[in-house]
Coordinates of N, CA and C in Angstrom, one line a residue:
M4 N 137.4 -40.7 31.6 CA 138.8 -40.3 31.3 C 139.4 -40.1 29.9
G5 N 138.3 -40.1 29.0 CA 138.6 -40.0 27.7 C 138.5 -38.6 27.2
R6 N 138.2 -37.5 28.2 CA 138.0 -36.1 27.7 C 139.4 -35.7 27.1
F7 N 139.3 -34.8 26.1 CA 140.4 -34.3 25.7 C 141.6 -35.2 25.1
A8 N 141.1 -36.0 24.1 CA 142.1 -37.1 23.6 C 143.2 -36.0 23.1
G9 N 144.4 -36.4 23.4 CA 145.7 -35.8 22.9 C 145.8 -34.3 23.5
R10 N 145.1 -34.0 24.5 CA 144.9 -32.6 25.0 C 146.3 -32.0 25.2
Q11 N 147.4 -32.8 25.9 CA 148.5 -32.0 26.0 C 149.5 -31.9 24.9
S12 N 149.1 -32.5 23.8 CA 150.1 -32.5 22.8 C 149.9 -31.5 21.8
R13 N 148.9 -31.6 20.8 CA 148.8 -30.6 19.7 C 148.4 -29.2 20.1
P14 N 147.3 -29.1 20.9 CA 146.9 -27.8 21.1 C 147.8 -26.9 21.9
Y15 N 148.5 -27.7 22.9 CA 149.3 -27.0 23.9 C 150.7 -26.8 23.3
L16 N 150.9 -27.8 22.3 CA 152.3 -27.5 21.4 C 152.0 -26.2 20.7
K17 N 150.9 -26.2 20.1 CA 150.6 -24.7 19.2 C 150.7 -23.6 20.1
A18 N 150.2 -23.7 21.4 CA 150.1 -22.7 22.3 C 151.7 -22.4 22.8
A19 N 152.5 -23.6 22.8 CA 154.0 -23.1 23.0 C 154.6 -22.4 21.9
L20 N 154.0 -22.6 20.7 CA 154.7 -22.0 19.5 C 154.1 -20.6 19.1
F21 N 153.1 -20.2 20.3 CA 152.8 -18.8 20.0 C 153.6 -17.7 19.8
I22 N 154.7 -17.6 20.5 CA 155.7 -16.6 20.3 C 156.4 -16.7 19.1
G23 N 156.8 -17.8 18.7 CA 157.6 -17.8 17.5 C 156.6 -17.5 16.3
C24 N 155.4 -18.2 16.3 CA 154.4 -17.7 15.3 C 154.2 -16.3 15.0
I25 N 154.0 -15.7 16.2 CA 153.7 -14.1 15.9 C 154.9 -13.3 15.6
T26 N 156.0 -13.7 16.3 CA 157.2 -12.7 16.0 C 157.8 -13.0 14.7
T27 N 157.6 -14.4 14.1 CA 158.1 -14.4 12.8 C 157.3 -14.0 11.7
S28 N 156.1 -13.6 12.1 CA 155.1 -12.9 11.3 C 154.9 -11.5 11.2
L29 N 155.9 -10.7 12.0 CA 155.8 -9.5 12.2 C 155.8 -8.7 10.9
V30 N 156.5 -9.2 9.8 CA 156.6 -8.6 8.5 C 155.1 -8.3 8.0
F31 N 154.3 -9.4 8.1 CA 153.1 -9.2 7.5 C 152.0 -9.1 8.5
V32 N 150.8 -8.8 8.1 CA 149.6 -8.6 9.0 C 149.1 -10.1 9.3
G33 N 149.7 -10.8 10.3 CA 149.2 -12.1 10.6 C 149.7 -13.0 9.5
C34 N 148.9 -14.0 9.0 CA 149.1 -14.6 7.9 C 148.4 -14.4 6.6
K35 N 147.9 -13.2 6.7 CA 147.4 -12.7 5.5 C 148.3 -11.6 4.9
Q36 N 148.7 -12.1 3.8 CA 149.7 -11.3 3.1 C 149.2 -10.3 1.9
D37 N 148.0 -10.0 2.0 CA 147.3 -9.2 1.2 C 147.3 -7.8 1.9
K38 N 147.9 -7.4 3.0 CA 147.8 -6.1 3.5 C 149.3 -5.6 3.8
A39 N 149.2 -4.3 4.1 CA 150.6 -4.0 4.4 C 151.5 -4.4 5.7
V40 N 152.5 -4.1 5.8 CA 153.4 -4.5 6.9 C 152.5 -4.0 8.2
Y41 N 153.0 -4.8 9.4 CA 152.5 -4.2 10.7 C 152.7 -2.8 11.0
Q42 N 151.7 -2.2 11.4 CA 152.0 -0.8 11.9 C 153.0 -0.8 13.0
P43 N 153.8 0.2 13.3 CA 155.0 0.2 14.3 C 154.1 -0.1 15.7
A44 N 153.0 0.7 16.0 CA 152.4 0.5 17.3 C 151.9 -0.9 17.5
V45 N 151.6 -1.8 16.5 CA 151.1 -3.1 16.5 C 152.3 -3.9 16.9
A46 N 153.5 -3.8 16.1 CA 154.6 -4.4 16.3 C 155.0 -4.4 17.7
K47 N 155.0 -3.1 18.3 CA 155.4 -2.9 19.8 C 154.5 -3.6 20.7
L48 N 153.2 -3.5 20.5 CA 152.4 -4.5 21.2 C 152.6 -5.8 21.3
V49 N 152.8 -6.3 20.0 CA 153.1 -7.8 19.9 C 154.4 -8.2 20.5
Q50 N 155.4 -7.4 20.4 CA 156.6 -7.7 21.0 C 156.4 -7.8 22.8
S51 N 155.6 -6.9 23.2 CA 155.4 -6.7 24.5 C 154.6 -7.8 25.1
A52 N 153.6 -8.4 24.1 CA 152.9 -9.6 24.6 C 153.8 -10.7 24.5
D53 N 154.6 -10.8 23.6 CA 155.8 -11.5 23.6 C 156.6 -11.9 24.8
A54 N 157.2 -10.9 25.3 CA 157.8 -10.8 26.7 C 156.9 -11.1 27.8
L55 N 155.8 -10.5 27.8 CA 154.7 -11.0 29.0 C 154.5 -12.5 28.8
K56 N 154.3 -13.2 27.8 CA 154.0 -14.5 27.8 C 155.3 -15.2 28.1
K57 N 156.4 -15.0 28.0 CA 157.5 -15.7 28.4 C 157.8 -15.5 29.9
A58 N 157.0 -14.5 30.3 CA 157.2 -14.3 31.8 C 156.1 -15.0 32.5
N59 N 155.2 -15.7 31.8 CA 154.1 -16.3 32.3 C 152.9 -15.2 32.8
R60 N 153.0 -14.0 32.3 CA 152.0 -13.1 32.7 C 150.9 -13.0 31.5
V61 N 150.2 -14.2 31.6 CA 149.3 -14.2 30.3 C 148.2 -13.2 30.2
D62 N 147.6 -13.0 31.3 CA 146.5 -11.9 31.4 C 147.1 -10.5 30.7
E63 N 148.3 -10.0 31.1 CA 148.7 -9.0 30.7 C 149.2 -9.0 29.1
A64 N 149.7 -10.2 28.7 CA 149.8 -10.4 27.3 C 148.6 -10.3 26.6
I65 N 147.5 -10.9 27.2 CA 146.1 -10.8 26.5 C 145.7 -9.4 26.1
C66 N 146.0 -8.5 27.3 CA 145.6 -7.2 27.3 C 146.3 -6.4 26.0
R67 N 147.7 -6.7 25.8 CA 148.6 -6.3 24.8 C 148.1 -6.6 23.5
L68 N 147.6 -7.8 23.4 CA 147.2 -8.3 22.0 C 145.7 -7.8 21.8
H69 N 144.8 -7.5 22.7 CA 143.6 -6.8 22.4 C 143.8 -5.4 22.0
A70 N 144.9 -4.8 22.6 CA 145.1 -3.3 22.1 C 145.6 -3.4 20.6
A71 N 146.5 -4.5 20.3 CA 147.0 -4.6 18.9 C 145.7 -4.8 17.9
V72 N 144.8 -5.6 18.6 CA 143.6 -5.9 17.6 C 142.7 -4.6 17.4
D73 N 142.7 -3.7 18.3 CA 142.0 -2.6 18.3 C 142.5 -1.6 17.1
I74 N 143.9 -1.8 16.9 CA 144.5 -1.1 15.9 C 144.3 -1.9 14.5
S75 N 144.5 -3.1 14.5 CA 144.4 -4.0 13.3 C 143.4 -5.1 13.5
P76 N 142.2 -4.6 13.4 CA 141.2 -5.6 13.7 C 141.0 -6.8 12.7
D77 N 141.4 -6.9 11.6 CA 141.2 -7.8 10.5 C 142.6 -8.7 10.4
T78 N 143.2 -8.7 11.7 CA 144.5 -9.6 11.4 C 144.3 -10.8 12.0
F79 N 144.4 -12.0 11.0 CA 144.2 -13.3 11.5 C 144.9 -13.8 12.7
Q80 N 146.3 -13.6 12.5 CA 147.2 -14.0 13.4 C 146.9 -13.4 15.1
L81 N 146.7 -12.3 15.0 CA 146.3 -11.6 16.4 C 145.0 -12.4 16.9
H82 N 144.1 -12.6 16.3 CA 142.8 -13.3 16.8 C 143.3 -14.7 17.3
Y83 N 144.0 -15.5 16.3 CA 144.3 -16.6 16.5 C 145.2 -16.9 17.8
N84 N 146.1 -15.9 17.9 CA 146.9 -16.0 19.1 C 146.3 -15.7 20.5
L85 N 145.3 -14.8 20.3 CA 144.4 -14.5 21.5 C 143.7 -15.8 21.8
G86 N 143.1 -16.5 21.0 CA 142.4 -17.6 21.3 C 143.4 -18.6 21.8
V87 N 144.6 -18.7 21.4 CA 145.4 -19.7 22.1 C 145.8 -19.3 23.6
L88 N 146.0 -17.9 23.7 CA 146.3 -17.4 25.0 C 145.0 -17.7 26.1
Y89 N 143.9 -17.4 25.6 CA 142.6 -17.6 26.4 C 142.5 -19.1 26.7
S90 N 142.9 -20.0 25.8 CA 142.9 -21.4 26.2 C 143.7 -21.9 27.2
Q91 N 145.0 -21.2 27.3 CA 146.1 -21.6 28.2 C 145.5 -21.1 29.7
A92 N 144.5 -19.9 29.7 CA 144.1 -19.5 30.8 C 142.8 -20.3 31.2
N93 N 142.4 -21.2 30.4 CA 141.2 -22.1 30.6 C 139.9 -21.0 30.4
R94 N 140.0 -19.9 29.7 CA 139.1 -19.0 29.4 C 138.3 -19.4 28.1
W95 N 137.7 -20.5 28.2 CA 137.4 -21.3 26.9 C 136.3 -20.5 26.0
A96 N 135.3 -19.6 26.6 CA 134.2 -19.0 25.9 C 135.0 -17.8 25.1
E97 N 135.9 -17.2 25.8 CA 136.8 -16.2 25.2 C 137.7 -16.7 24.1
S98 N 138.2 -17.9 24.3 CA 139.1 -18.5 23.4 C 138.4 -18.7 22.0
A99 N 137.1 -19.4 22.3 CA 136.3 -19.8 21.2 C 135.8 -18.4 20.2
A100 N 135.6 -17.3 20.9 CA 135.1 -16.0 20.3 C 136.2 -15.6 19.4
E101 N 137.5 -15.5 19.9 CA 138.6 -15.2 19.1 C 138.8 -16.0 17.9
L102 N 138.7 -17.3 18.3 CA 139.0 -18.4 17.2 C 137.9 -18.2 16.1
E103 N 136.8 -18.1 16.5 CA 135.8 -17.8 15.4 C 136.1 -16.6 14.6
K104 N 136.5 -15.5 15.1 CA 137.1 -14.4 14.3 C 138.3 -14.8 13.4
A105 N 139.1 -15.7 13.9 CA 140.1 -16.0 13.2 C 139.8 -16.9 12.0
V106 N 138.8 -17.9 12.2 CA 138.5 -18.8 10.8 C 137.7 -17.9 9.9
K107 N 137.1 -16.9 10.3 CA 136.3 -16.1 9.2 C 137.4 -15.3 8.6
L108 N 138.4 -14.8 9.2 CA 139.6 -14.2 8.3 C 140.4 -15.2 7.4
S109 N 140.6 -16.4 7.9 CA 141.4 -17.4 7.2 C 140.8 -18.7 7.3
P110 N 139.5 -18.8 6.5 CA 138.7 -20.2 6.6 C 139.5 -21.4 6.2
N111 N 140.5 -21.4 5.7 CA 141.3 -22.7 5.3 C 142.6 -23.0 6.3
D112 N 142.6 -22.4 7.4 CA 143.8 -22.4 8.2 C 143.5 -23.6 9.3
P113 N 144.1 -24.7 9.0 CA 143.6 -26.1 9.8 C 144.0 -25.7 11.5
N114 N 145.1 -25.0 11.7 CA 145.3 -24.8 13.2 C 144.2 -24.1 14.0
A115 N 143.6 -23.0 13.3 CA 142.6 -22.4 14.0 C 141.3 -23.2 14.1
W116 N 140.9 -24.1 13.1 CA 139.8 -24.9 13.2 C 140.1 -26.1 14.5
Y117 N 141.2 -26.5 14.4 CA 141.8 -27.5 15.3 C 141.6 -27.0 16.8
T118 N 142.1 -25.8 17.1 CA 142.1 -25.3 18.3 C 140.6 -24.8 18.8
L119 N 139.9 -24.2 17.9 CA 138.4 -24.2 18.1 C 137.7 -25.4 18.5
G120 N 137.8 -26.4 17.7 CA 137.2 -27.5 18.2 C 137.5 -28.0 19.6
Y121 N 138.7 -27.8 20.1 CA 139.1 -27.9 21.6 C 138.4 -27.1 22.5
A122 N 138.4 -25.8 22.1 CA 137.7 -24.9 23.0 C 136.3 -25.2 23.0
Y123 N 135.6 -25.6 22.2 CA 134.2 -25.9 22.2 C 134.0 -27.2 22.9
T124 N 135.0 -28.2 22.8 CA 134.9 -29.3 23.6 C 135.0 -29.0 25.0
A125 N 135.8 -28.2 25.5 CA 136.1 -27.7 26.8 C 134.8 -27.2 27.5
M126 N 134.2 -26.2 26.4 CA 133.0 -25.6 27.0 C 131.8 -26.6 27.2
G127 N 131.8 -27.7 26.5 CA 130.9 -28.7 26.5 C 131.2 -29.4 27.8
D128 N 132.5 -29.7 28.2 CA 132.7 -30.6 29.4 C 132.3 -29.8 30.7
Q129 N 132.7 -28.5 30.6 CA 132.4 -27.6 31.8 C 131.0 -27.6 32.1
A130 N 130.2 -27.5 31.0 CA 128.6 -27.5 31.2 C 128.2 -28.8 31.8
K131 N 128.8 -29.8 31.7 CA 128.4 -31.0 32.3 C 128.9 -31.3 33.5
R132 N 129.8 -30.5 34.2 CA 130.4 -30.8 35.5 C 129.3 -30.7 36.5
P133 N 129.4 -31.6 37.5 CA 128.5 -31.4 38.6 C 128.7 -30.0 39.3
S134 N 127.7 -29.5 40.0 CA 127.7 -28.1 40.6 C 127.3 -28.2 42.1
P135 N 127.8 -27.5 43.1 CA 127.5 -27.7 44.4 C 125.9 -27.3 44.4
T136 N 125.3 -27.9 45.2 CA 123.8 -27.6 45.6 C 123.8 -26.2 46.4
N137 N 122.8 -25.5 45.8 CA 122.7 -24.0 46.2 C 121.4 -24.0 47.2
G138 N 121.1 -25.1 47.7 CA 119.9 -24.9 48.8 C 120.2 -24.4 50.1
S139 N 121.5 -24.2 50.4 CA 122.1 -23.8 51.5 C 123.3 -22.7 51.2
Q140 N 123.2 -21.8 52.2 CA 124.2 -20.7 52.0 C 125.5 -21.1 52.6
D141 N 125.6 -22.2 53.3 CA 126.7 -22.5 53.9 C 127.8 -23.2 52.8
M142 N 128.9 -22.8 52.5 CA 129.8 -23.1 51.5 C 130.1 -24.6 51.8
G143 N 130.1 -25.5 50.8 CA 130.3 -26.8 51.0 C 129.5 -27.8 51.8
S144 N 128.3 -27.3 52.2 CA 127.3 -28.0 53.1 C 126.6 -29.1 52.3
G145 N 126.4 -29.0 51.0 CA 125.7 -29.9 50.4 C 126.6 -30.7 49.1
P146 N 126.3 -31.9 48.8 CA 127.0 -32.7 47.9 C 126.8 -32.1 46.5
P147 N 127.7 -32.4 45.6 CA 127.6 -31.7 44.3 C 126.4 -32.4 43.6
T148 N 125.5 -31.7 42.8 CA 124.4 -32.2 42.1 C 124.8 -32.1 40.5
G149 N 124.2 -33.2 39.8 CA 124.3 -33.3 38.4 C 124.0 -32.0 37.6
P150 N 124.4 -31.7 36.3 CA 123.8 -30.5 35.7 C 122.5 -30.6 35.4
S151 N 121.8 -29.5 35.3 CA 120.4 -29.2 34.9 C 120.2 -29.7 33.5
A152 N 119.0 -29.8 33.2 CA 118.7 -30.1 31.8 C 119.2 -28.9 30.9
E153 N 118.9 -27.8 31.4 CA 119.5 -26.7 30.5 C 121.0 -26.7 30.1
M154 N 121.7 -27.0 31.3 CA 123.2 -27.1 31.0 C 123.5 -28.2 30.3
L155 N 122.8 -29.3 30.3 CA 123.0 -30.6 29.5 C 122.9 -30.2 27.9
A156 N 121.8 -29.4 27.7 CA 121.5 -29.0 26.3 C 122.6 -28.2 25.8
M157 N 122.9 -27.2 26.7 CA 124.1 -26.3 26.3 C 125.5 -27.2 26.0
A158 N 125.7 -28.3 26.7 CA 127.0 -29.0 26.6 C 126.7 -29.7 25.2
Q159 N 125.6 -30.1 25.0 CA 125.3 -30.8 23.6 C 125.5 -29.9 22.3
A160 N 125.1 -28.5 22.5 CA 125.3 -27.6 21.6 C 126.7 -27.4 21.3
Y161 N 127.6 -27.3 22.4 CA 128.9 -26.9 22.3 C 129.6 -28.2 21.7
Y162 N 129.3 -29.4 22.0 CA 129.8 -30.8 21.2 C 129.5 -30.6 19.9
Q163 N 128.4 -30.2 19.4 CA 128.1 -30.1 18.2 C 128.9 -29.1 17.4
Q164 N 129.1 -27.9 18.0 CA 130.0 -26.9 17.5 C 131.6 -27.5 17.3
A165 N 131.8 -28.2 18.3 CA 133.3 -28.9 18.2 C 133.3 -29.6 17.0
L166 N 132.3 -30.7 16.8 CA 132.4 -31.6 15.7 C 132.3 -30.9 14.5
Q167 N 131.6 -29.8 14.2 CA 131.7 -28.9 13.0 C 133.1 -28.4 12.9
A168 N 133.7 -28.0 14.0 CA 135.2 -27.3 13.8 C 136.1 -28.5 13.3
F169 N 136.0 -29.6 14.1 CA 136.8 -30.7 13.5 C 136.5 -31.2 12.2
D170 N 135.3 -31.0 11.9 CA 135.1 -31.5 10.4 C 135.7 -30.7 9.4
R171 N 135.7 -29.3 9.7 CA 136.3 -28.4 8.9 C 137.8 -28.6 8.8
Y172 N 138.4 -28.8 10.0 CA 139.9 -29.2 10.1 C 140.1 -30.3 9.3
M173 N 139.5 -31.5 9.3 CA 139.8 -32.6 8.5 C 139.6 -32.3 7.0
A174 N 138.8 -31.4 6.6 CA 138.5 -30.9 5.2 C 139.8 -30.0 4.7
V175 N 140.4 -29.3 5.6 CA 141.5 -28.4 5.1 C 142.8 -28.7 5.6
A176 N 143.0 -29.7 6.5 CA 144.5 -30.1 6.8 C 145.0 -31.1 5.9
P177 N 146.3 -31.0 5.7 CA 146.9 -31.9 4.7 C 146.8 -33.3 5.4
Q178 N 146.9 -34.2 4.4 CA 146.8 -35.6 4.8 C 147.9 -36.1 5.7
T179 N 149.0 -35.4 5.7 CA 150.0 -35.7 6.5 C 150.2 -35.1 7.9
D180 N 149.2 -34.1 7.9 CA 149.2 -33.4 9.5 C 149.1 -34.3 10.6
S181 N 150.1 -34.0 11.4 CA 150.2 -35.0 12.8 C 148.9 -34.8 13.4
G182 N 148.0 -33.9 13.3 CA 146.8 -33.7 14.2 C 145.7 -34.7 13.8
R183 N 145.7 -35.1 12.6 CA 144.5 -35.8 12.1 C 144.0 -37.1 12.8
Q184 N 145.0 -37.9 13.4 CA 144.6 -38.9 14.2 C 144.1 -38.6 15.6
Q185 N 144.6 -37.6 16.2 CA 144.0 -37.0 17.6 C 142.7 -36.5 17.3
V186 N 142.5 -35.7 16.2 CA 141.1 -35.1 15.9 C 140.1 -36.3 15.6
Q187 N 140.5 -37.5 14.8 CA 139.6 -38.6 14.8 C 139.1 -39.2 16.2
Q188 N 140.0 -39.4 17.0 CA 139.7 -39.9 18.4 C 138.9 -39.0 19.1
Q189 N 139.1 -37.5 18.9 CA 138.4 -36.6 19.9 C 136.9 -36.7 19.1
M190 N 136.8 -36.5 17.8 CA 135.5 -36.9 17.3 C 134.7 -38.1 17.8
R191 N 135.4 -39.2 18.0 CA 134.6 -40.2 18.5 C 134.1 -40.1 20.0
Y192 N 134.9 -39.2 20.7 CA 134.6 -39.0 22.0 C 133.2 -38.1 22.0
L193 N 133.2 -37.1 21.1 CA 132.1 -36.2 20.9 C 130.8 -36.8 20.4
Q194 N 131.2 -37.7 19.6 CA 130.0 -38.6 19.1 C 129.4 -39.5 20.1
A195 N 130.2 -40.0 21.0 CA 129.8 -40.8 22.2 C 129.0 -39.9 23.1
Q196 N 129.5 -38.6 23.5 CA 128.8 -37.9 24.2 C 127.5 -37.5 23.7
L197 N 127.4 -37.2 22.4 CA 126.0 -36.9 21.8 C 125.2 -38.1 21.9
G198 N 125.8 -39.3 21.6 CA 125.0 -40.5 21.5 C 124.4 -40.9 22.9
Q199 N 125.1 -40.6 23.9 CA 124.5 -40.6 25.4 C 123.4 -39.9 25.5
A200 N 123.4 -38.5 25.3 CA 122.3 -37.7 25.4 C 121.1 -38.1 24.6
A201 N 121.2 -38.5 23.3 CA 120.1 -39.1 22.7 C 119.4 -40.3 23.3
A202 N 120.3 -41.1 23.9 CA 119.8 -42.3 24.5 C 118.8 -41.9 25.6
H203 N 119.1 -40.7 26.3 CA 118.4 -40.4 27.5 C 117.2 -39.6 27.0

């Protein structure tokens, strides 16, 4: 039951702040202020994504932001918010891919490292989940089986990546950041998962 310590608070609070974050940053290209203002086409796509997000049409909002990225591929905020949207849709691999781009563009942004750590944790948890037996073609005819050795190894790799992301978060986040305690708890969970694997 210890999975995703603080899951419903910080990362999903940040997801809820997606719209405010991106619309208040329209003057600049994301959080990177070394570039010109948003191109009008990007601003329109961002505003469209805003409206779609508010209407809970997340997949369509994702499409709008991808179109914005096509125009402005080096925009930190676009990749970060895509990562957040993918996480809301439980599309964790895609979330991690976008967040990896975000941290390359802004390596000292604690929010991006924080959310990336949760994405990799979710990917590890998914890899460890039991899967239905495939010895029969009848759906639901067999009990679930444990993950294969290959899937367990994949889970451990994701947990390691999550730890690295959380380590980076701890290095760049202010000491007063409200997420530090949650991250420490999450790191203990990850270390326990990795320790169990090593014991086997």
